[in-house]
Short mmCIF file of C-alpha atoms in Angstrom, two decimals:
data_model
loop_
_atom_site.label_atom_id
_atom_site.label_comp_id
_atom_site.label_asym_id
_atom_site.label_seq_id
_atom_site.Cartn_x
_atom_site.Cartn_y
_atom_site.Cartn_z
CA MET A 99 82.90 102.21 88.59
CA SER A 100 80.86 103.43 85.88
CA GLY A 101 82.55 104.99 82.70
CA LEU A 102 79.63 107.57 82.37
CA ILE A 103 80.32 110.92 83.26
CA PRO A 104 77.99 112.20 85.90
CA ALA A 105 76.46 115.53 85.48
CA ASP A 106 78.43 117.07 88.37
CA LEU A 107 81.95 115.91 86.94
CA ASN A 108 80.94 117.87 83.63
CA PRO A 109 82.31 121.60 84.77
CA VAL A 110 85.58 119.95 86.08
CA LEU A 111 86.19 117.91 82.71
CA ARG A 112 85.30 121.38 80.85
CA PHE A 113 87.81 123.43 83.05
CA CYS A 114 90.69 120.53 82.34
CA ARG A 115 89.76 120.64 78.67
CA GLU A 116 90.17 124.42 78.56
CA ASN A 117 93.16 124.76 80.82
CA GLY A 118 95.35 121.92 79.32
CA CYS A 119 95.01 119.96 82.52
CA SER A 120 95.38 116.05 82.00
CA PHE A 121 92.67 113.78 83.32
CA LEU A 122 91.81 110.19 83.41
CA GLU A 123 88.62 108.36 84.46
CA ASP A 124 88.31 105.40 86.32
CA GLU A 125 92.23 105.20 86.52
CA PRO A 126 93.60 102.45 88.77
CA LEU A 127 95.41 103.71 91.69
CA SER A 128 97.58 100.83 91.88
CA GLY A 129 99.63 102.15 88.92
CA HIS A 130 100.23 105.25 91.02
CA THR A 131 101.42 103.73 94.46
CA SER A 132 104.65 101.75 95.35
CA PHE A 133 102.27 99.05 96.85
CA HIS A 134 100.75 98.34 93.52
CA ILE A 135 97.58 98.06 95.26
CA GLY A 136 94.27 100.04 94.76
CA GLY A 137 91.22 100.18 92.63
CA PRO A 138 89.94 103.15 90.46
CA ALA A 139 89.82 106.95 91.02
CA ARG A 140 86.71 108.27 89.52
CA LEU A 141 88.77 111.09 88.21
CA PHE A 142 92.44 111.35 88.06
CA LEU A 143 93.94 114.97 87.46
CA GLN A 144 97.21 115.92 86.59
CA PRO A 145 97.51 119.74 86.49
CA ASP A 146 100.77 120.88 85.34
CA ARG A 147 100.93 124.52 86.50
CA THR A 148 100.01 126.21 89.76
CA ASP A 149 97.74 128.56 88.36
CA THR A 150 95.84 125.86 86.97
CA LEU A 151 95.89 123.76 90.33
CA THR A 152 94.64 126.74 92.21
CA GLY A 153 91.64 127.19 89.83
CA LEU A 154 91.09 123.47 89.92
CA ILE A 155 90.86 123.09 94.03
CA GLY A 156 88.78 126.14 93.77
CA LEU A 157 86.26 124.75 91.23
CA LEU A 158 85.94 121.39 93.24
CA GLY A 159 85.40 123.31 96.39
CA ARG A 160 82.62 125.20 94.45
CA GLU A 161 81.12 121.95 92.91
CA LYS A 162 81.23 120.02 96.58
CA LEU A 163 83.15 117.24 94.94
CA PRO A 164 85.48 115.23 97.48
CA TRP A 165 89.21 115.22 96.53
CA VAL A 166 92.49 114.16 97.62
CA VAL A 167 96.12 115.06 96.74
CA LEU A 168 98.36 112.25 95.68
CA GLY A 169 102.07 112.61 95.11
CA ASN A 170 104.71 109.65 94.52
CA GLY A 171 102.46 107.35 96.47
CA SER A 172 105.25 105.81 98.32
CA ASN A 173 103.55 105.71 101.63
CA ILE A 174 100.00 104.92 100.40
CA LEU A 175 97.52 102.03 100.76
CA ALA A 176 94.77 102.59 98.34
CA GLY A 177 91.52 100.95 99.14
CA ASP A 178 90.45 97.83 96.57
CA GLU A 179 87.18 99.90 96.01
CA GLY A 180 89.27 103.09 94.83
CA PHE A 181 88.13 106.64 95.41
CA SER A 182 84.80 107.66 94.27
CA GLY A 183 86.03 111.55 94.03
CA VAL A 184 88.68 113.31 92.52
CA VAL A 185 92.49 112.61 92.86
CA VAL A 186 94.60 115.58 92.35
CA HIS A 187 98.17 114.32 91.03
CA ILE A 188 101.19 116.61 92.27
CA GLY A 189 103.65 114.70 90.08
CA ALA A 190 106.91 115.33 87.99
CA GLU A 191 105.33 118.31 86.48
CA PHE A 192 105.62 120.11 89.76
CA SER A 193 109.51 119.31 90.20
CA GLY A 194 112.41 121.72 90.10
CA ILE A 195 115.25 122.63 92.54
CA CYS A 196 117.08 125.98 92.76
CA LEU A 197 120.21 127.14 94.67
CA GLU A 198 119.38 130.49 96.80
CA GLU A 199 121.87 132.45 99.08
CA GLU A 200 123.57 131.34 102.11
CA GLY A 201 123.27 127.36 101.50
CA GLN A 202 119.62 127.52 101.08
CA ILE A 203 117.77 125.40 98.47
CA ARG A 204 114.01 125.81 97.13
CA CYS A 205 112.46 122.65 96.04
CA ARG A 206 109.11 122.19 94.20
CA ALA A 207 106.83 119.56 95.78
CA GLY A 208 107.04 116.85 93.13
CA THR A 209 110.68 116.69 93.19
CA SER A 210 112.06 113.44 94.54
CA LEU A 211 114.15 113.14 97.72
CA ALA A 212 116.83 111.43 95.67
CA ALA A 213 116.94 114.41 93.14
CA LEU A 214 117.05 116.73 95.97
CA SER A 215 119.90 114.81 98.08
CA ARG A 216 122.15 114.67 94.99
CA PHE A 217 121.74 118.17 94.11
CA ALA A 218 122.69 119.48 97.39
CA ALA A 219 125.59 117.15 97.19
CA GLY A 220 126.48 118.36 94.08
CA HIS A 221 126.76 121.91 95.28
CA SER A 222 128.67 120.85 98.25
CA LEU A 223 126.12 121.54 100.72
CA THR A 224 125.52 118.74 103.40
CA GLY A 225 122.52 117.74 106.04
CA LEU A 226 120.37 116.00 103.52
CA GLU A 227 122.44 112.78 102.79
CA PHE A 228 119.90 110.72 104.95
CA SER A 229 117.08 111.31 102.54
CA CYS A 230 118.83 109.97 99.50
CA GLY A 231 117.10 106.64 99.64
CA ILE A 232 113.59 107.45 100.81
CA PRO A 233 111.43 106.79 97.67
CA GLY A 234 109.15 109.82 98.00
CA SER A 235 108.69 113.28 96.93
CA VAL A 236 109.37 116.69 98.80
CA GLY A 237 105.82 117.21 99.19
CA GLY A 238 105.22 113.84 100.71
CA ALA A 239 108.38 113.98 102.89
CA VAL A 240 107.20 117.40 104.30
CA TYR A 241 103.75 115.79 104.90
CA MET A 242 105.41 113.07 106.84
CA ASN A 243 108.36 114.89 108.14
CA ALA A 244 110.08 111.89 106.68
CA GLY A 245 113.35 110.69 107.98
CA ALA A 246 115.88 107.84 107.81
CA TYR A 247 119.41 106.83 109.62
CA GLY A 248 118.74 109.58 112.56
CA GLY A 249 117.84 112.57 110.12
CA GLU A 250 114.24 114.04 109.51
CA ILE A 251 113.18 116.70 107.27
CA SER A 252 112.17 119.05 110.04
CA GLN A 253 116.11 119.54 110.70
CA ARG A 254 116.52 121.33 107.65
CA LEU A 255 113.25 122.88 106.74
CA VAL A 256 113.09 126.50 106.81
CA SER A 257 109.46 127.14 105.19
CA VAL A 258 106.90 125.84 102.77
CA THR A 259 105.10 127.62 100.15
CA GLN A 260 101.50 126.16 100.11
CA LEU A 261 98.29 126.60 98.24
CA THR A 262 95.92 127.39 101.35
CA VAL A 263 92.59 126.08 100.87
CA PRO A 264 90.04 127.76 103.38
CA THR A 265 86.59 126.33 104.40
CA GLU A 266 84.89 129.29 102.87
CA GLY A 267 86.46 131.55 99.72
CA GLU A 268 88.81 130.73 97.15
CA PRO A 269 92.44 129.22 97.47
CA PHE A 270 95.48 131.18 97.79
CA LEU A 271 99.32 131.12 97.93
CA GLU A 272 100.95 131.45 101.52
CA GLU A 273 104.13 130.82 102.77
CA LEU A 274 104.58 129.39 106.32
CA PRO A 275 107.78 129.14 108.44
CA ALA A 276 108.43 125.61 109.49
CA GLY A 277 107.81 126.40 113.14
CA GLU A 278 104.07 126.56 112.25
CA LEU A 279 103.95 123.22 110.71
CA GLU A 280 103.76 121.22 113.81
CA LEU A 281 106.31 119.07 112.80
CA GLY A 282 107.08 115.77 114.79
CA TYR A 283 107.97 112.22 114.73
CA ARG A 284 106.16 111.34 111.19
CA HIS A 285 103.85 114.16 111.75
CA SER A 286 102.78 117.39 110.57
CA ARG A 287 99.91 119.62 110.64
CA TYR A 288 98.94 118.71 106.97
CA GLN A 289 97.79 115.31 108.45
CA SER A 290 94.98 117.10 110.66
CA PRO A 291 91.61 115.97 109.14
CA ASP A 292 90.72 119.69 109.04
CA CYS A 293 93.69 120.69 106.93
CA ARG A 294 93.11 120.81 103.17
CA ASP A 295 96.22 122.76 102.22
CA ILE A 296 98.65 121.66 99.60
CA ILE A 297 102.40 121.62 99.81
CA LEU A 298 103.86 123.42 96.77
CA GLU A 299 107.56 124.23 97.55
CA ALA A 300 109.79 123.93 100.46
CA LEU A 301 113.02 126.06 101.42
CA PHE A 302 115.53 123.99 103.18
CA CYS A 303 118.90 125.42 104.82
CA LEU A 304 122.13 123.31 104.72
CA GLU A 305 125.84 123.54 105.54
CA PRO A 306 128.63 123.72 103.50
CA GLY A 307 130.36 120.41 102.78
CA GLU A 308 132.71 118.35 100.76
CA ARG A 309 130.98 117.01 97.48
CA GLU A 310 132.68 113.52 97.44
CA VAL A 311 132.31 112.90 101.14
CA SER A 312 128.39 113.58 100.77
CA LEU A 313 128.29 111.36 97.97
CA ALA A 314 130.40 108.53 99.63
CA GLN A 315 127.99 108.79 102.59
CA MET A 316 124.98 108.36 100.15
CA GLU A 317 126.14 105.67 98.39
CA HIS A 318 126.95 103.90 101.83
CA LEU A 319 123.30 104.57 102.97
CA LEU A 320 121.91 103.30 99.68
CA LYS A 321 124.09 100.08 99.89
CA SER A 322 122.67 99.70 103.53
CA ARG A 323 119.30 99.87 102.31
CA ARG A 324 119.70 97.35 99.41
CA ASP A 325 121.27 95.18 101.80
CA LYS A 326 118.63 95.17 104.50
CA GLN A 327 115.42 95.98 102.86
CA PRO A 328 112.98 94.08 100.84
CA LEU A 329 113.19 96.35 97.78
CA GLU A 330 112.69 93.63 95.25
CA TYR A 331 108.91 93.54 96.22
CA PRO A 332 106.26 96.17 96.00
CA SER A 333 105.79 97.87 99.41
CA ALA A 334 105.22 101.32 101.23
CA GLY A 335 108.11 101.37 103.13
CA SER A 336 107.83 100.81 106.71
CA ALA A 337 104.83 99.63 107.77
CA PHE A 338 104.65 100.89 111.47
CA LYS A 339 105.70 103.79 113.16
CA ARG A 340 108.69 103.40 115.98
CA PRO A 341 107.07 103.15 119.44
CA GLU A 342 108.63 104.84 122.20
CA GLY A 343 111.25 102.62 123.73
CA SER A 344 111.60 100.24 121.02
CA TYR A 345 111.58 99.42 117.31
CA ALA A 346 108.62 97.93 115.37
CA SER A 347 110.76 95.58 113.18
CA LEU A 348 112.38 94.28 116.46
CA LEU A 349 108.98 93.79 118.18
CA ILE A 350 107.76 91.91 115.04
CA ASP A 351 110.68 89.81 114.85
CA GLN A 352 110.56 89.03 118.51
CA CYS A 353 107.12 87.78 118.10
CA GLY A 354 108.14 85.29 115.30
CA LEU A 355 106.04 87.15 112.69
CA LYS A 356 108.60 87.48 109.85
CA GLY A 357 107.02 85.60 106.93
CA LEU A 358 103.21 85.88 108.30
CA THR A 359 101.12 85.83 105.21
CA VAL A 360 97.53 86.98 104.32
CA GLY A 361 96.71 86.79 100.74
CA GLY A 362 99.50 88.18 98.68
CA ALA A 363 100.67 90.48 101.45
CA GLN A 364 103.38 89.40 103.77
CA ILE A 365 105.72 90.59 106.77
CA SER A 366 108.98 90.67 105.02
CA GLU A 367 111.40 87.69 105.54
CA LYS A 368 114.32 90.15 104.97
CA HIS A 369 113.19 92.93 107.33
CA ALA A 370 110.23 92.66 109.80
CA GLY A 371 109.44 96.26 109.61
CA PHE A 372 108.17 95.95 105.89
CA ILE A 373 104.85 94.58 104.70
CA VAL A 374 105.52 93.49 100.78
CA ASN A 375 103.16 92.81 98.03
CA ARG A 376 104.47 89.22 97.08
CA GLY A 377 101.67 89.37 94.14
CA GLY A 378 98.07 89.93 94.09
CA ALA A 379 97.91 91.79 97.29
CA THR A 380 94.72 93.53 98.16
CA CYS A 381 94.03 96.54 100.52
CA ALA A 382 92.11 93.96 102.54
CA ASP A 383 95.12 91.43 102.72
CA VAL A 384 97.27 94.33 104.03
CA LEU A 385 94.72 95.71 106.49
CA GLU A 386 94.12 92.19 107.93
CA LEU A 387 97.89 91.64 108.21
CA ILE A 388 98.59 94.91 109.96
CA GLY A 389 95.68 94.09 112.44
CA GLN A 390 97.00 90.49 113.16
CA VAL A 391 100.67 91.97 113.76
CA GLN A 392 99.28 94.69 116.06
CA GLN A 393 97.31 92.22 118.10
CA ARG A 394 100.28 89.66 118.53
CA VAL A 395 102.66 92.41 119.48
CA LEU A 396 100.32 93.86 122.01
CA GLN A 397 99.34 90.65 123.56
CA GLU A 398 103.18 89.45 123.66
CA THR A 399 105.01 92.55 124.49
CA GLY A 400 102.74 95.24 125.59
CA PHE A 401 103.50 97.43 122.83
CA ARG A 402 100.85 99.32 120.55
CA LEU A 403 102.08 99.67 116.99
CA GLU A 404 100.64 102.65 114.88
CA PRO A 405 100.65 102.06 111.08
CA GLU A 406 102.86 104.57 109.05
CA VAL A 407 101.11 104.02 106.15
CA ARG A 408 98.35 106.19 104.87
CA LEU A 409 95.15 104.70 103.68
CA LEU A 410 93.36 106.38 100.64
CA LYS A 411 89.77 105.28 100.39
CA GLY A 412 86.32 106.69 100.06
#
């Protein structure tokens, strides 16, 4: 992409300079995703305050510039051509945890799930141990209704504070109860193509527990992940959603697809549910590999596999 600044980006760059919002031009998305794949974003913005984010999103709307939100990038496959619009990064600047009354924890969207689960255990609260090894942020976890080892974010989520971004008019802060978020298996209302709202905070309700018991459980789960998952290679976690009546990794393994390789992308030899970047993998490699796996599994088992990874391109 060109390093020249198009005229329609000037108002955004001026806003960033005036409000102390960090920005990078033509920033490779490969450096912001756990897959280590992706071309450049035309503009990569890193606001550090809610009021800056609110003003920024309002400005992007008025200027009619395409934009997407990126969190920890742990469930993202970014396109080789990058993103020709604006990527708004909700990162460490939007992290923070506080303990509220009656076992409730309020957590900002940029906080890692590892930090949240350890905070809960440290305050003798139980219910989020399952999330200790999920390599994502709280915002991304709510977006995906992330889960592992039989637990899901929806089981403990009370409400979400979001930046509501209407089709017409200015964005505003709003709190929504979990019951209005359409939470299902790896799904929430935020995945709807019509939804542009941004998760800022989440409120969780936990139960009294024992600190040492929770920490021991978390260490057991982390060891299980280290032993069974290909953490030595970049990936985006589980490549496919669990189909009703089976498991993606089981089906892929049954079809003899472990080790199947396209370019630098490979079905992990350690865990068939993962696609890993063995070095130099492109988005095109991963998409081709996904397609081959879907076709083979459908032909040989009758199950349709749906990708869990989210594609960022445009």
